[in-house]
Amino acid sequence: MSTTSTTSIGELPKSRTEPDGSAVVRVLSYNIRSMRDDEDALARVIRACAPDLVLVQEAPRFFRWRKHAARLAAKSELVYLGGGATAAGPMLLCSLRATVERTEDVLLPLTPGLHRRGLATAVVRLGGARVGLVSCHLSLDAAERHHQAGLVLDRVAALGTPYTIVAGDLNEGPEGRSFGRLTEELQDGWATRPWGAEHTFDPTAPRRRIDAILATPGIEFLACGVPTDLDPHDLRTATDHLPVLAVVRIPAS
């Protein structure tokens, strides 16, 4: 697991609103495998990252899924924002720092024989900054995945926000066509301001970077990567992916 810095989470820039209204924001992307693993370890990992925004993939989608989502939010000291079963897995959590303008869950076209995919989206304000959010989990099928990457970009444009953060499980690395299609228009946080470790899958022997935090131009990445100073046991038992944490500065708008 390649590491570019020994900086701990505690040494990252703190969440704050600048005098000009711009917002320094902590963003976490995390595939939580339907909370089938150690739920308390999962919540500890999220709390340790102290995020303002969490873009989740593989949230619970079946029986009493809303109760599971609410429980995770409470254990993580956050609130449920949107998504879950209604977005086919992607979900959004946020801190009380965020003022919610609107949310929308989007189901993507279903390819027969393949898993249904969707997007959890929202528009929020933090300080004087207004930002769109898109949590996604792209297909395992290469052709469908490439098409879905285009749909993600369409949704970014449709949000109508000056700045947008996209995060999720892209199911391929940065050398892939779909990842590349996204980064033609969006900044790749790790490539822009690498911090911590690069690879996100799987926790026991990570060798692939298939999870990413991306952003539209104008958002400044201050750091982005996999935290390396969390409890290794919690990271292994929480889920089958490692979290990606970014600190960004979003201009006032």
Short mmCIF file of C-alpha atoms in Angstrom, two decimals, residues 9-136:
data_model
loop_
_atom_site.label_atom_id
_atom_site.label_comp_id
_atom_site.label_asym_id
_atom_site.label_seq_id
_atom_site.Cartn_x
_atom_site.Cartn_y
_atom_site.Cartn_z
CA ILE A 9 -5.86 12.61 10.42
CA GLY A 10 -5.47 14.95 13.37
CA GLU A 11 -2.92 17.03 11.43
CA LEU A 12 -5.21 17.56 8.45
CA PRO A 13 -6.85 20.98 8.09
CA LYS A 14 -9.86 21.35 10.37
CA SER A 15 -13.36 21.90 9.02
CA ARG A 16 -14.09 25.60 9.10
CA THR A 17 -15.61 28.55 7.31
CA GLU A 18 -13.10 31.13 6.08
CA PRO A 19 -13.64 34.90 6.46
CA ASP A 20 -14.52 35.12 2.76
CA GLY A 21 -17.27 32.52 3.18
CA SER A 22 -15.39 29.65 1.55
CA ALA A 23 -15.64 26.32 3.37
CA VAL A 24 -12.94 23.83 4.31
CA VAL A 25 -14.76 20.50 4.27
CA ARG A 26 -13.89 16.90 5.11
CA VAL A 27 -15.39 14.41 2.66
CA LEU A 28 -15.42 10.63 3.13
CA SER A 29 -16.22 7.99 0.50
CA TYR A 30 -16.86 4.49 1.83
CA ASN A 31 -18.27 1.23 0.49
CA ILE A 32 -19.88 -0.34 3.58
CA ARG A 33 -21.00 -3.71 2.13
CA SER A 34 -24.60 -3.35 3.35
CA MET A 35 -23.37 -3.17 6.96
CA ARG A 36 -22.87 -6.94 6.95
CA ASP A 37 -19.59 -6.76 8.85
CA ASP A 38 -18.64 -5.17 12.19
CA GLU A 39 -21.03 -2.25 12.47
CA ASP A 40 -19.34 -0.76 15.53
CA ALA A 41 -15.93 -0.86 13.80
CA LEU A 42 -17.51 0.83 10.78
CA ALA A 43 -18.87 3.64 12.93
CA ARG A 44 -15.52 4.05 14.70
CA VAL A 45 -13.73 4.45 11.36
CA ILE A 46 -16.22 7.07 10.20
CA ARG A 47 -16.05 9.00 13.50
CA ALA A 48 -12.25 8.97 13.47
CA CYS A 49 -12.27 10.71 10.07
CA ALA A 50 -14.51 13.50 11.46
CA PRO A 51 -16.27 14.05 8.11
CA ASP A 52 -18.73 16.78 7.22
CA LEU A 53 -20.03 14.72 4.29
CA VAL A 54 -20.05 10.95 3.76
CA LEU A 55 -20.76 9.49 0.33
CA VAL A 56 -21.62 5.85 0.95
CA GLN A 57 -21.86 2.89 -1.42
CA GLU A 58 -23.63 -0.42 -0.77
CA ALA A 59 -25.89 0.92 1.95
CA PRO A 60 -28.53 -1.53 3.22
CA ARG A 61 -31.27 -1.95 0.59
CA PHE A 62 -33.72 -4.48 1.98
CA PHE A 63 -35.75 -5.18 5.14
CA ARG A 64 -35.85 -2.14 7.48
CA TRP A 65 -33.07 -0.45 5.54
CA ARG A 66 -34.05 3.00 6.83
CA LYS A 67 -33.56 1.87 10.42
CA HIS A 68 -30.11 0.50 9.56
CA ALA A 69 -29.19 3.79 7.87
CA ALA A 70 -30.43 5.84 10.81
CA ARG A 71 -28.55 3.64 13.26
CA LEU A 72 -25.28 4.02 11.36
CA ALA A 73 -25.76 7.78 11.17
CA ALA A 74 -26.38 7.97 14.93
CA LYS A 75 -23.39 5.77 15.78
CA SER A 76 -21.23 7.90 13.48
CA GLU A 77 -22.49 11.16 15.04
CA LEU A 78 -24.00 12.22 11.72
CA VAL A 79 -27.45 12.49 10.17
CA TYR A 80 -29.01 10.66 7.24
CA LEU A 81 -29.22 12.90 4.18
CA GLY A 82 -30.54 10.70 1.36
CA GLY A 83 -30.20 7.56 -0.71
CA GLY A 84 -30.06 3.93 0.34
CA ALA A 85 -32.53 1.47 -1.16
CA THR A 86 -34.21 4.26 -3.13
CA ALA A 87 -30.90 4.86 -4.95
CA ALA A 88 -30.03 1.14 -5.25
CA GLY A 89 -27.24 1.44 -2.68
CA PRO A 90 -25.52 4.84 -2.74
CA MET A 91 -26.33 6.95 0.33
CA LEU A 92 -25.40 10.33 1.83
CA LEU A 93 -24.72 11.25 5.46
CA CYS A 94 -23.74 14.68 6.76
CA SER A 95 -22.88 16.57 9.90
CA LEU A 96 -25.11 19.26 11.35
CA ARG A 97 -22.78 21.77 9.73
CA ALA A 98 -24.49 21.17 6.37
CA THR A 99 -27.68 23.00 5.44
CA VAL A 100 -29.65 20.86 3.00
CA GLU A 101 -31.19 22.55 -0.01
CA ARG A 102 -32.54 19.45 -1.77
CA THR A 103 -31.97 15.74 -2.32
CA GLU A 104 -32.79 13.40 -5.18
CA ASP A 105 -32.31 9.67 -5.61
CA VAL A 106 -31.78 8.56 -9.21
CA LEU A 107 -32.15 5.03 -10.57
CA LEU A 108 -30.01 4.34 -13.64
CA PRO A 109 -31.28 2.26 -16.58
CA LEU A 110 -31.44 -1.44 -15.79
CA THR A 111 -29.49 -3.82 -18.02
CA PRO A 112 -31.18 -7.25 -17.96
CA GLY A 113 -29.16 -9.72 -15.95
CA LEU A 114 -27.10 -7.05 -14.18
CA HIS A 115 -27.48 -5.39 -10.79
CA ARG A 116 -29.57 -2.21 -10.63
CA ARG A 117 -27.47 0.90 -10.04
CA GLY A 118 -28.37 4.40 -8.91
CA LEU A 119 -27.10 7.73 -7.63
CA ALA A 120 -27.69 9.51 -4.34
CA THR A 121 -27.56 13.24 -4.97
CA ALA A 122 -28.00 16.41 -2.94
CA VAL A 123 -27.30 20.12 -2.88
CA VAL A 124 -26.04 21.51 0.43
CA ARG A 125 -24.54 24.67 1.84
CA LEU A 126 -21.56 24.83 4.19
CA GLY A 127 -20.68 28.33 5.27
CA GLY A 128 -20.98 30.49 2.18
CA ALA A 129 -20.32 27.56 -0.19
CA ARG A 130 -23.03 25.82 -2.19
CA VAL A 131 -22.07 22.36 -3.47
CA GLY A 132 -23.66 19.41 -5.23
CA LEU A 133 -23.03 15.83 -4.13
CA VAL A 134 -23.20 12.62 -6.15
CA SER A 135 -22.51 9.21 -4.61
CA CYS A 136 -22.16 6.42 -7.16
#
